[in-house]
Tab-separated table of C-alpha atoms and ligand atoms in Angstrom:
chain	number	residue	atom	x	y	z
J	27	UNK	CA	16.969	30.793	-6.616
J	28	UNK	CA	16.284	30.434	-10.297
J	29	UNK	CA	19.846	29.396	-10.970
J	30	UNK	CA	19.237	26.456	-8.687
J	31	UNK	CA	16.659	24.784	-10.846
J	32	UNK	CA	17.758	25.974	-14.254
J	33	UNK	CA	14.396	27.161	-15.587
J	34	UNK	CA	13.397	29.912	-17.983
J	35	UNK	CA	11.975	33.409	-17.575
J	36	UNK	CA	8.377	32.106	-17.619
J	37	UNK	CA	9.116	30.244	-14.448
J	38	UNK	CA	10.447	33.391	-12.763
J	39	UNK	CA	7.100	35.096	-13.095
J	40	UNK	CA	5.210	31.994	-12.069
J	41	UNK	CA	7.374	31.407	-9.009
J	42	UNK	CA	7.200	35.035	-7.918
J	43	UNK	CA	3.396	34.961	-8.137
J	44	UNK	CA	3.293	31.642	-6.280
J	45	UNK	CA	5.515	32.930	-3.486
J	46	UNK	CA	3.406	36.007	-3.080
J	47	UNK	CA	0.126	34.110	-2.934
J	48	UNK	CA	1.562	31.485	-0.599
J	49	UNK	CA	3.102	34.090	1.729
J	50	UNK	CA	-0.114	36.051	2.028
J	51	UNK	CA	-2.191	32.898	2.558
J	52	UNK	CA	-0.156	31.494	5.427
J	53	UNK	CA	1.261	34.809	6.591
J	54	UNK	CA	4.768	33.382	6.589
J	55	UNK	CA	8.040	35.326	6.441
J	56	UNK	CA	9.303	35.779	2.886
J	57	UNK	CA	12.609	33.926	3.450
J	58	UNK	CA	10.931	30.800	4.679
J	59	UNK	CA	8.453	30.881	1.799
J	60	UNK	CA	11.227	31.231	-0.733
J	61	UNK	CA	12.895	28.133	0.543
J	62	UNK	CA	9.773	25.988	0.694
J	63	UNK	CA	8.428	27.167	-2.618
J	64	UNK	CA	11.769	26.715	-4.308
J	65	UNK	CA	11.825	23.125	-3.053
J	66	UNK	CA	8.237	22.644	-4.213
J	67	UNK	CA	8.871	24.052	-7.657
J	68	UNK	CA	12.200	22.326	-8.217
J	69	UNK	CA	10.835	18.966	-7.235
J	70	UNK	CA	7.464	19.213	-8.970
J	71	UNK	CA	9.055	20.487	-12.143
J	72	UNK	CA	11.880	17.954	-12.309
J	73	UNK	CA	12.615	16.466	-15.686
J	74	UNK	CA	14.623	13.426	-16.708
J	75	UNK	CA	18.103	14.544	-17.736
J	76	UNK	CA	19.994	11.254	-17.969
J	77	UNK	CA	19.204	7.538	-18.129
J	78	UNK	CA	22.001	5.100	-17.316
J	79	UNK	CA	21.522	1.455	-18.198
J	80	UNK	CA	24.057	-0.998	-16.835
J	81	UNK	CA	23.989	-4.702	-17.654
J	82	UNK	CA	25.477	-6.818	-14.898
J	83	UNK	CA	26.200	-10.469	-14.141
J	84	UNK	CA	26.428	-12.090	-10.730
J	85	UNK	CA	27.254	-15.590	-9.502
J	86	UNK	CA	24.337	-18.019	-9.537
J	87	UNK	CA	24.272	-21.504	-7.985
J	88	UNK	CA	23.956	-24.719	-10.063
J	89	UNK	CA	20.280	-25.193	-9.163
J	90	UNK	CA	18.022	-27.545	-11.111
J	91	UNK	CA	14.587	-27.065	-12.595
J	92	UNK	CA	12.371	-28.576	-15.275
J	93	UNK	CA	14.295	-26.767	-18.021
J	94	UNK	CA	17.750	-27.844	-16.869
J	95	UNK	CA	20.144	-25.939	-14.654
J	96	UNK	CA	21.112	-22.351	-13.934
J	97	UNK	CA	24.245	-21.044	-15.608
J	98	UNK	CA	27.179	-19.863	-13.457
J	99	UNK	CA	26.075	-16.256	-13.854
J	100	UNK	CA	22.629	-14.638	-13.757
J	101	UNK	CA	22.059	-11.451	-15.760
J	102	UNK	CA	20.237	-8.294	-14.674
J	103	UNK	CA	19.934	-4.745	-15.948
J	104	UNK	CA	20.213	-1.812	-13.539
J	105	UNK	CA	18.480	1.455	-14.458
J	106	UNK	CA	19.376	4.848	-13.021
J	107	UNK	CA	17.086	7.671	-14.110
J	108	UNK	CA	18.560	11.039	-13.163
J	109	UNK	CA	16.611	14.293	-13.103
J	110	UNK	CA	17.800	17.868	-13.550
J	111	UNK	CA	17.475	18.437	-9.801
J	112	UNK	CA	20.085	15.727	-9.194
J	113	UNK	CA	17.639	13.102	-7.896
J	114	UNK	CA	18.117	9.549	-9.130
J	115	UNK	CA	15.417	6.861	-9.410
J	116	UNK	CA	16.414	3.193	-9.582
J	117	UNK	CA	15.040	0.197	-11.433
J	118	UNK	CA	16.113	-3.407	-12.019
J	119	UNK	CA	14.990	-5.865	-14.673
J	120	UNK	CA	16.047	-8.958	-16.613
J	121	UNK	CA	19.434	-8.897	-18.280
J	122	UNK	CA	18.605	-11.048	-21.301
J	123	UNK	CA	19.652	-9.543	-24.637
J	124	UNK	CA	16.087	-8.809	-25.835
J	125	UNK	CA	15.158	-7.002	-22.616
J	126	UNK	CA	18.424	-5.088	-22.544
J	127	UNK	CA	17.993	-3.882	-26.111
J	128	UNK	CA	14.389	-2.858	-25.354
J	129	UNK	CA	15.333	-0.673	-22.372
J	130	UNK	CA	18.269	0.729	-24.345
J	131	UNK	CA	15.975	1.604	-27.246
J	132	UNK	CA	13.560	3.413	-24.953
J	133	UNK	CA	16.054	5.320	-22.778
J	134	UNK	CA	16.771	8.306	-25.105
J	135	UNK	CA	13.041	9.060	-25.473
J	136	UNK	CA	12.719	9.635	-21.733
J	137	UNK	CA	14.950	12.722	-21.712
J	138	UNK	CA	12.964	15.808	-20.708
J	139	UNK	CA	10.026	13.756	-19.431
J	140	UNK	CA	8.503	14.374	-16.024
J	141	UNK	CA	8.712	11.319	-13.777
J	142	UNK	CA	5.045	11.994	-12.936
J	143	UNK	CA	4.003	11.310	-16.538
J	144	UNK	CA	3.705	7.554	-16.315
J	145	UNK	CA	0.997	7.407	-18.989
J	146	UNK	CA	3.015	9.227	-21.614
J	147	UNK	CA	6.056	7.185	-20.679
J	148	UNK	CA	4.073	4.008	-21.346
J	149	UNK	CA	2.730	5.356	-24.642
J	150	UNK	CA	6.279	6.208	-25.759
J	151	UNK	CA	7.501	2.747	-24.816
J	152	UNK	CA	4.677	1.061	-26.705
J	153	UNK	CA	5.343	3.165	-29.788
J	154	UNK	CA	9.097	2.582	-29.755
J	155	UNK	CA	8.974	-1.126	-29.058
J	156	UNK	CA	6.259	-1.952	-31.567
J	157	UNK	CA	8.348	-0.270	-34.254
J	158	UNK	CA	11.349	-2.511	-33.489
J	159	UNK	CA	11.858	-5.903	-35.153
J	160	UNK	CA	10.086	-8.635	-33.153
J	161	UNK	CA	12.121	-9.891	-30.193
J	162	UNK	CA	13.309	-13.471	-30.200
J	163	UNK	CA	11.909	-16.088	-27.842
J	164	UNK	CA	12.423	-15.585	-24.124
J	165	UNK	CA	13.117	-18.147	-21.422
J	166	UNK	CA	10.096	-20.242	-20.480
J	167	UNK	CA	10.831	-19.983	-16.766
J	168	UNK	CA	11.288	-16.214	-16.831
J	169	UNK	CA	7.856	-15.127	-18.091
J	170	UNK	CA	8.949	-11.507	-18.171
J	171	UNK	CA	11.505	-12.244	-20.855
J	172	UNK	CA	8.836	-13.485	-23.324
J	173	UNK	CA	8.510	-11.260	-26.395
J	174	UNK	CA	4.799	-10.745	-25.589
J	175	UNK	CA	5.812	-9.124	-22.299
J	176	UNK	CA	8.231	-6.620	-23.780
J	177	UNK	CA	6.057	-3.543	-23.271
J	178	UNK	CA	4.811	-4.325	-19.736
J	179	UNK	CA	8.280	-5.468	-18.733
J	180	UNK	CA	10.041	-2.385	-20.082
J	181	UNK	CA	7.366	-0.075	-18.660
J	182	UNK	CA	7.679	-1.749	-15.268
J	183	UNK	CA	11.450	-1.252	-15.175
J	184	UNK	CA	11.055	2.492	-15.745
J	185	UNK	CA	7.860	2.791	-13.678
J	186	UNK	CA	9.779	1.633	-10.604
J	187	UNK	CA	12.493	4.241	-11.284
J	188	UNK	CA	9.900	6.993	-11.886
J	189	UNK	CA	7.978	6.074	-8.714
J	190	UNK	CA	11.263	6.024	-6.805
J	191	UNK	CA	11.837	9.588	-8.049
J	192	UNK	CA	8.305	10.730	-7.185
J	193	UNK	CA	8.609	9.330	-3.686
J	194	UNK	CA	12.073	10.828	-3.173
J	195	UNK	CA	10.804	14.222	-4.326
J	196	UNK	CA	7.933	13.999	-1.849
J	197	UNK	CA	10.294	12.738	0.866
J	198	UNK	CA	8.149	9.649	1.472
J	199	UNK	CA	8.756	5.896	1.176
J	200	UNK	CA	7.525	4.400	-2.083
J	201	UNK	CA	4.798	2.345	-0.410
J	202	UNK	CA	3.078	5.620	0.485
J	203	UNK	CA	2.567	6.401	-3.202
J	204	UNK	CA	0.865	3.008	-3.464
J	205	UNK	CA	-1.627	3.742	-0.728
J	206	UNK	CA	0.552	3.188	2.320
J	207	UNK	CA	1.911	0.082	4.004
J	208	UNK	CA	-0.622	-2.296	5.478
J	209	UNK	CA	2.374	-4.283	6.745
J	210	UNK	CA	5.941	-3.130	7.380
J	211	UNK	CA	7.355	-6.653	7.509
J	212	UNK	CA	6.808	-8.401	4.165
J	213	UNK	CA	6.987	-12.208	4.473
J	214	UNK	CA	8.979	-14.302	1.997
J	215	UNK	CA	9.349	-18.083	1.757
J	216	UNK	CA	12.456	-20.295	1.740
J	217	UNK	CA	12.975	-21.180	-1.935
J	218	UNK	CA	14.652	-24.604	-2.099
J	219	UNK	CA	16.261	-26.211	-5.142
J	220	UNK	CA	17.778	-29.566	-5.929
J	221	UNK	CA	21.320	-28.713	-6.908
J	222	UNK	CA	24.793	-29.871	-7.723
J	223	UNK	CA	27.721	-28.966	-5.501
J	224	UNK	CA	29.473	-27.105	-8.305
J	225	UNK	CA	29.042	-25.842	-11.847
J	226	UNK	CA	30.693	-27.705	-14.684
J	227	UNK	CA	32.265	-24.472	-15.947
J	228	UNK	CA	32.427	-21.836	-13.204
J	229	UNK	CA	35.496	-19.631	-12.871
J	230	UNK	CA	34.929	-19.116	-9.138
J	231	UNK	CA	34.919	-21.165	-5.907
J	232	UNK	CA	31.992	-23.444	-4.952
J	233	UNK	CA	28.941	-21.855	-3.332
J	234	UNK	CA	28.370	-22.463	0.391
J	235	UNK	CA	25.173	-24.533	-0.064
J	236	UNK	CA	26.640	-27.878	-1.117
J	237	UNK	CA	24.906	-30.640	-3.039
J	238	UNK	CA	21.173	-31.395	-2.631
J	239	UNK	CA	19.971	-34.297	-4.746
J	240	UNK	CA	17.820	-36.166	-2.238
J	241	UNK	CA	15.435	-35.458	0.672
J	242	UNK	CA	18.276	-35.271	3.209
J	243	UNK	CA	20.164	-32.739	1.094
J	244	UNK	CA	17.074	-30.542	0.781
J	245	UNK	CA	16.342	-30.715	4.520
J	246	UNK	CA	19.959	-29.616	5.118
J	247	UNK	CA	19.498	-26.752	2.651
J	248	UNK	CA	16.202	-25.722	4.282
J	249	UNK	CA	17.760	-25.811	7.741
J	250	UNK	CA	20.605	-23.546	6.637
J	251	UNK	CA	18.263	-21.147	4.837
J	252	UNK	CA	15.826	-20.942	7.730
J	253	UNK	CA	18.650	-20.485	10.267
J	254	UNK	CA	20.049	-17.640	8.177
J	255	UNK	CA	16.800	-15.860	7.296
J	256	UNK	CA	14.031	-17.140	9.590
J	257	UNK	CA	11.564	-18.074	6.815
J	258	UNK	CA	8.211	-19.384	7.976
J	259	UNK	CA	7.115	-21.159	4.812
J	260	UNK	CA	8.888	-23.305	2.224
J	261	UNK	CA	8.722	-23.667	-1.550
J	262	UNK	CA	10.378	-26.617	-3.273
J	263	UNK	CA	11.327	-26.226	-6.929
J	264	UNK	CA	10.429	-29.585	-8.461
J	265	UNK	CA	10.211	-31.042	-11.979
J	266	UNK	CA	13.950	-31.690	-11.834
J	267	UNK	CA	14.241	-35.209	-10.369
J	268	UNK	CA	11.872	-38.171	-10.445
J	269	UNK	CA	8.514	-37.231	-8.810
J	270	UNK	CA	8.945	-40.035	-6.235
J	271	UNK	CA	12.101	-38.311	-4.925
J	272	UNK	CA	10.340	-34.952	-4.940
J	273	UNK	CA	7.331	-36.362	-3.008
J	274	UNK	CA	9.665	-37.993	-0.492
J	275	UNK	CA	11.366	-34.611	-0.117
J	276	UNK	CA	8.094	-32.870	0.753
J	277	UNK	CA	7.389	-35.588	3.321
J	278	UNK	CA	10.876	-35.138	4.800
J	279	UNK	CA	10.371	-31.362	4.997
J	280	UNK	CA	6.977	-31.836	6.693
J	281	UNK	CA	8.661	-34.006	9.269
J	282	UNK	CA	11.644	-31.698	9.795
J	283	UNK	CA	9.570	-28.501	9.950
J	284	UNK	CA	6.195	-29.425	11.429
J	285	UNK	CA	3.549	-26.763	10.909
J	286	UNK	CA	5.492	-24.799	8.254
J	287	UNK	CA	3.414	-24.293	5.072
J	288	UNK	CA	4.903	-26.207	2.107
J	289	UNK	CA	4.546	-25.631	-1.644
J	290	UNK	CA	5.844	-27.600	-4.610
J	291	UNK	CA	6.408	-26.188	-8.113
J	292	UNK	CA	7.421	-28.567	-10.951
J	293	UNK	CA	6.964	-25.859	-13.643
J	294	UNK	CA	4.450	-27.910	-15.641
J	295	UNK	CA	6.809	-30.875	-16.025
J	296	UNK	CA	4.233	-33.470	-14.979
J	297	UNK	CA	1.595	-35.362	-16.929
J	298	UNK	CA	-1.980	-35.270	-15.647
J	299	UNK	CA	-1.557	-38.790	-14.346
J	300	UNK	CA	1.581	-37.903	-12.383
J	301	UNK	CA	0.057	-34.670	-11.053
J	302	UNK	CA	-3.049	-36.513	-9.801
J	303	UNK	CA	-0.921	-39.234	-8.207
J	304	UNK	CA	1.356	-36.684	-6.467
J	305	UNK	CA	-1.722	-34.782	-5.253
J	306	UNK	CA	-2.924	-37.982	-3.588
J	307	UNK	CA	0.464	-38.738	-2.069
J	308	UNK	CA	0.910	-35.260	-0.663
J	309	UNK	CA	-2.704	-34.825	0.477
J	310	UNK	CA	-2.823	-32.605	3.540
J	311	UNK	CA	0.832	-31.542	3.254
J	312	UNK	CA	0.590	-28.711	0.710
J	313	UNK	CA	-0.375	-25.093	1.217
J	314	UNK	CA	-0.786	-24.896	-2.567
J	315	UNK	CA	0.179	-26.854	-5.666
J	316	UNK	CA	2.036	-24.652	-8.193
J	317	UNK	CA	1.984	-25.298	-11.965
J	318	UNK	CA	1.946	-29.108	-11.861
J	319	UNK	CA	0.656	-29.400	-15.467
J	320	UNK	CA	0.886	-27.231	-18.587
J	321	UNK	CA	-2.032	-25.121	-19.861
J	322	UNK	CA	-5.163	-23.519	-18.454
J	323	UNK	CA	-7.491	-26.370	-19.515
J	324	UNK	CA	-5.384	-29.091	-17.856
J	325	UNK	CA	-4.980	-26.935	-14.705
J	326	UNK	CA	-8.795	-26.613	-14.541
J	327	UNK	CA	-9.144	-30.370	-15.012
J	328	UNK	CA	-6.573	-31.069	-12.283
J	329	UNK	CA	-8.375	-28.779	-9.859
J	330	UNK	CA	-11.681	-30.541	-10.570
J	331	UNK	CA	-10.011	-33.914	-10.056
J	332	UNK	CA	-8.143	-33.122	-6.831
J	333	UNK	CA	-9.855	-30.114	-5.250
J	334	UNK	CA	-6.376	-28.786	-4.393
J	335	UNK	CA	-5.746	-25.021	-4.643
J	336	UNK	CA	-3.574	-24.514	-7.737
J	337	UNK	CA	-1.161	-21.603	-8.083
J	338	UNK	CA	0.593	-20.319	-11.181
J	339	UNK	CA	3.153	-18.032	-12.670
J	340	UNK	CA	2.972	-19.870	-16.002
J	341	UNK	CA	-0.629	-19.958	-17.230
J	342	UNK	CA	-1.779	-16.604	-15.855
J	343	UNK	CA	0.810	-14.001	-16.768
J	344	UNK	CA	-1.430	-11.154	-17.979
J	345	UNK	CA	-4.971	-9.851	-17.601
J	346	UNK	CA	-6.304	-11.711	-20.618
J	347	UNK	CA	-5.083	-15.039	-19.264
J	348	UNK	CA	-6.531	-14.067	-15.887
J	349	UNK	CA	-9.953	-13.575	-17.508
J	350	UNK	CA	-9.730	-16.983	-19.168
J	351	UNK	CA	-8.606	-18.636	-15.959
J	352	UNK	CA	-11.465	-17.148	-13.962
J	353	UNK	CA	-13.937	-18.372	-16.591
J	354	UNK	CA	-12.636	-21.954	-16.191
J	355	UNK	CA	-11.698	-21.825	-12.497
J	356	UNK	CA	-8.284	-23.035	-13.642
J	357	UNK	CA	-6.178	-21.534	-10.831
J	358	UNK	CA	-7.065	-20.361	-7.372
J	359	UNK	CA	-3.859	-18.449	-6.588
J	360	UNK	CA	-2.048	-16.049	-8.904
J	361	UNK	CA	1.639	-15.336	-8.462
J	362	UNK	CA	2.084	-11.655	-9.212
J	363	UNK	CA	5.347	-10.185	-10.468
J	364	UNK	CA	5.602	-6.456	-11.098
J	365	UNK	CA	8.376	-7.105	-13.648
J	366	UNK	CA	5.957	-8.509	-16.227
J	367	UNK	CA	2.477	-7.584	-14.978
J	368	UNK	CA	3.223	-4.011	-16.041
J	369	UNK	CA	4.579	-2.435	-12.902
J	370	UNK	CA	3.752	-1.890	-9.284
J	371	UNK	CA	0.424	-0.136	-9.772
J	372	UNK	CA	-0.842	-2.841	-12.148
J	373	UNK	CA	0.196	-5.430	-9.576
J	374	UNK	CA	-2.184	-3.654	-7.231
J	375	UNK	CA	-4.881	-3.823	-9.918
J	376	UNK	CA	-4.209	-7.537	-10.221
J	377	UNK	CA	-4.526	-7.840	-6.441
J	378	UNK	CA	-7.887	-6.036	-6.503
J	379	UNK	CA	-9.230	-8.319	-9.260
J	380	UNK	CA	-8.019	-11.429	-7.430
J	381	UNK	CA	-9.699	-10.202	-4.272
J	382	UNK	CA	-12.928	-9.484	-6.144
J	383	UNK	CA	-13.029	-12.971	-7.655
J	384	UNK	CA	-12.003	-14.722	-4.441
J	385	UNK	CA	-8.553	-15.718	-5.743
J	386	UNK	CA	-5.463	-15.878	-3.574
J	387	UNK	CA	-2.388	-13.783	-4.364
J	388	UNK	CA	1.263	-14.661	-3.936
J	389	UNK	CA	4.434	-13.376	-5.641
J	390	UNK	CA	6.793	-14.936	-8.182
J	391	UNK	CA	10.539	-14.432	-8.419
J	392	UNK	CA	13.433	-15.012	-10.788
J	393	UNK	CA	17.106	-14.473	-9.865
J	394	UNK	CA	17.381	-10.835	-8.780
J	395	UNK	CA	19.171	-8.305	-6.603
J	396	UNK	CA	18.164	-5.722	-4.003
J	397	UNK	CA	16.462	-3.064	-6.155
J	398	UNK	CA	13.968	-5.660	-7.383
J	399	UNK	CA	13.642	-7.069	-3.870
J	400	UNK	CA	12.749	-3.639	-2.472
J	401	UNK	CA	10.281	-2.980	-5.297
J	402	UNK	CA	8.651	-6.354	-4.534
J	403	UNK	CA	8.602	-5.523	-0.820
J	404	UNK	CA	7.079	-2.045	-1.308
J	405	UNK	CA	4.261	-3.269	-3.548
J	406	UNK	CA	3.619	-6.253	-1.258
J	407	UNK	CA	3.604	-3.932	1.768
J	408	UNK	CA	0.908	-1.795	0.130
J	409	UNK	CA	-1.267	-4.708	-1.051
J	410	UNK	CA	-3.905	-5.487	1.580
J	411	UNK	CA	-4.930	-8.899	0.240
J	412	UNK	CA	-1.565	-10.566	-0.190
J	413	UNK	CA	-2.565	-14.049	0.865
J	414	UNK	CA	0.800	-15.827	1.027
J	415	UNK	CA	4.492	-15.245	1.718
J	416	UNK	CA	6.240	-14.108	-1.494
J	417	UNK	CA	8.849	-16.095	-3.422
J	418	UNK	CA	12.382	-14.800	-3.715
J	419	UNK	CA	15.640	-16.182	-5.116
J	420	UNK	CA	17.529	-13.644	-2.982
J	421	UNK	CA	19.082	-16.109	-0.489
J	422	UNK	CA	21.016	-17.514	-3.470
J	423	UNK	CA	22.807	-14.181	-4.028
J	424	UNK	CA	26.372	-14.118	-2.668
J	425	UNK	CA	27.008	-11.348	-0.112
J	426	UNK	CA	29.412	-9.290	-2.207
J	427	UNK	CA	27.348	-9.531	-5.410
J	428	UNK	CA	24.737	-7.004	-4.263
J	429	UNK	CA	24.833	-3.613	-5.992
J	430	UNK	CA	22.969	-1.619	-3.366
J	431	UNK	CA	24.908	0.419	-0.840
J	432	UNK	CA	25.535	-1.471	2.383
J	433	UNK	CA	25.363	-4.916	0.750
J	434	UNK	CA	22.515	-7.401	0.840
J	435	UNK	CA	19.108	-6.226	2.037
J	436	UNK	CA	18.309	-7.863	5.382
J	437	UNK	CA	15.773	-10.670	5.614
J	438	UNK	CA	14.906	-11.265	9.258
J	439	UNK	CA	12.178	-13.489	10.636
J	440	UNK	CA	11.564	-14.379	6.968
J	441	UNK	CA	10.615	-10.757	6.252
J	442	UNK	CA	11.967	-7.724	4.408
J	443	UNK	CA	11.178	-4.508	6.235
J	444	UNK	CA	9.985	-1.424	4.398
J	445	UNK	CA	11.001	1.637	6.356
J	446	UNK	CA	10.507	5.400	6.130
J	447	UNK	CA	13.468	6.262	3.908
J	448	UNK	CA	12.355	8.154	0.789
J	449	UNK	CA	11.646	6.067	-2.325
J	450	UNK	CA	12.730	2.443	-2.481
J	451	UNK	CA	15.115	3.121	0.387
J	452	UNK	CA	18.236	1.914	-1.433
J	453	UNK	CA	21.030	3.564	-3.406
J	454	UNK	CA	23.725	2.252	-5.745
J	455	UNK	CA	27.192	1.185	-4.676
J	456	UNK	CA	29.119	2.404	-7.750
J	457	UNK	CA	32.179	0.232	-7.189
J	458	UNK	CA	30.091	-2.919	-6.995
J	459	UNK	CA	27.998	-1.934	-9.998
J	460	UNK	CA	31.165	-1.440	-12.016
J	461	UNK	CA	32.583	-4.759	-10.863
J	462	UNK	CA	29.440	-6.677	-11.876
J	463	UNK	CA	29.309	-4.813	-15.162
J	464	UNK	CA	32.910	-5.909	-15.708
J	465	UNK	CA	31.839	-9.522	-15.218
J	466	UNK	CA	28.996	-9.057	-17.728
J	467	UNK	CA	31.461	-7.669	-20.286
J	468	UNK	CA	33.875	-10.551	-19.686
J	469	UNK	CA	31.465	-13.525	-19.922
J	470	UNK	CA	29.738	-14.903	-23.011
J	471	UNK	CA	26.225	-15.397	-21.535
J	472	UNK	CA	23.780	-12.963	-23.124
J	473	UNK	CA	20.429	-14.690	-22.530
J	474	UNK	CA	19.470	-17.237	-19.907
J	475	UNK	CA	19.549	-20.779	-21.300
J	476	UNK	CA	19.026	-23.520	-18.703
J	477	UNK	CA	18.569	-26.166	-21.404
J	478	UNK	CA	21.900	-25.550	-23.134
J	479	UNK	CA	23.616	-25.407	-19.759
J	480	UNK	CA	22.136	-28.790	-18.766
J	481	UNK	CA	23.324	-30.337	-22.024
J	482	UNK	CA	26.901	-29.653	-20.918
J	483	UNK	CA	26.285	-32.224	-18.171
J	484	UNK	CA	23.954	-34.487	-20.134
J	485	UNK	CA	24.078	-34.062	-23.909
J	486	UNK	CA	20.831	-36.101	-24.223
J	487	UNK	CA	18.864	-33.863	-21.834
J	488	UNK	CA	15.325	-33.334	-23.177
J	489	UNK	CA	13.223	-30.578	-21.588
J	490	UNK	CA	10.109	-31.696	-23.506
J	491	UNK	CA	6.950	-31.681	-21.416
J	492	UNK	CA	5.635	-33.616	-19.655
J	493	UNK	CA	9.018	-34.862	-18.453
J	494	UNK	CA	7.447	-37.257	-15.938
I	513	GKR	O1	14.940	-19.930	-11.488
I	513	GKR	O2	14.873	-22.045	-11.786
I	513	GKR	C1	14.319	-20.991	-11.589
I	513	GKR	C2	12.824	-20.956	-11.396
I	513	GKR	O3	12.260	-22.131	-11.861
I	513	GKR	C3	12.241	-19.770	-12.083
I	513	GKR	O4	12.781	-19.674	-13.327
I	513	GKR	C4	10.743	-19.775	-12.156
I	513	GKR	O5	10.295	-18.757	-13.015
I	513	GKR	O6	10.776	-19.307	-9.840
I	513	GKR	C5	10.037	-19.460	-10.929
I	513	GKR	C6	8.758	-20.192	-10.691
I	513	GKR	O7	8.214	-20.041	-9.638
I	513	GKR	O8	8.269	-20.866	-11.597
I	514	MG	MG1	6.440	-21.159	-10.363
């Protein structure tokens, strides 16, 4: 028995005493006790023995936003935390160079740690990362890649893997560690983008979505996405084309999908004047109005001027900004994201604060794969006051670019289901992970840069805000 879990002589005495006490208490046969107790001890005493960090790249469509256009490949980092009992916990985070070097810097310090010790893991991360030279700027549209988010982002990546391990050891789905699922079907929205038919510099065939540069193109895109995944709400990424085209697109969507909630998100590309005008034009058509203008003060002013519920993943990205926003009534809906709010449990704290202050809660997304999707689904499943369908870029992932076993996670009826499988409920497909790592090693992209990519199409492109 002791050989099984590779522990010292101290453990022998402890286990023997435990078995004896346990056997007497429940009057069970010794053999059965040995087995159960061994399982209990091995799992409770597990320690991190190996941390594997794999940067990957996967195909991304030429979709437009206020900062430019996506590059042909999106980057992610896959974390596998293995314990001495052979269990593996998974995590997924940004693949930008600063994030990758942060998780790489932290990994060796996790050896020997118990996956139950989330507090000491966070303290270690804080200590290691604050001692490193300051990270360079992150991407504006990926808040989790900002230097100020390095600690919460890095902690979150490992917290998911540690919670995956804890849940696997207990033989329960991860949502049970978060208080249990209040919903098994987690709703997501159709995330639409204006886009070109092809990248200027891709080394692969065109994506199946085609061009969408006008209302008709977006209605076609929405129809395809809804037919494939059954979404019951729609988000339009705006701030890319002239606001008149974007308003006409919302009107066309309202006509094509009557009754479906609609959101528009120009990522703070609009002036106050434009945002007020658009609010008037789209009156009655929007479920919420996401980040029309830049800054907490202007968001508060816009809300006073229009009365529309404003949502954000740009001006409220941590608890301090949340406090300031509440003081000014700047936003009425916060888009959570466990990747930079400091993990799944802090996302639940955020949810509780939002509930307390009467704020709505939705969920933000950047380009991601199935481990992140399942982490998002588990925390959303265990968050009672999730007021809106979550965002996800997942429909934009090509079928064979998923690294989880069995291929892409299913989205049916617009929902991701959280089941009863232990942990996150997904495992790694090694061959696919290696293939995507091979792509990462081959390409030159090391940090997301939508602006530089757009300048390949339009050398005069200026992302300065407000753009319109
Ligand atoms: O990927 O183009 C994009 C999005 O604009 C993304 O970067 C944003 O962070 O989806 C995000 C949002 O809701 O603002
Ligand atoms: Mg947004």
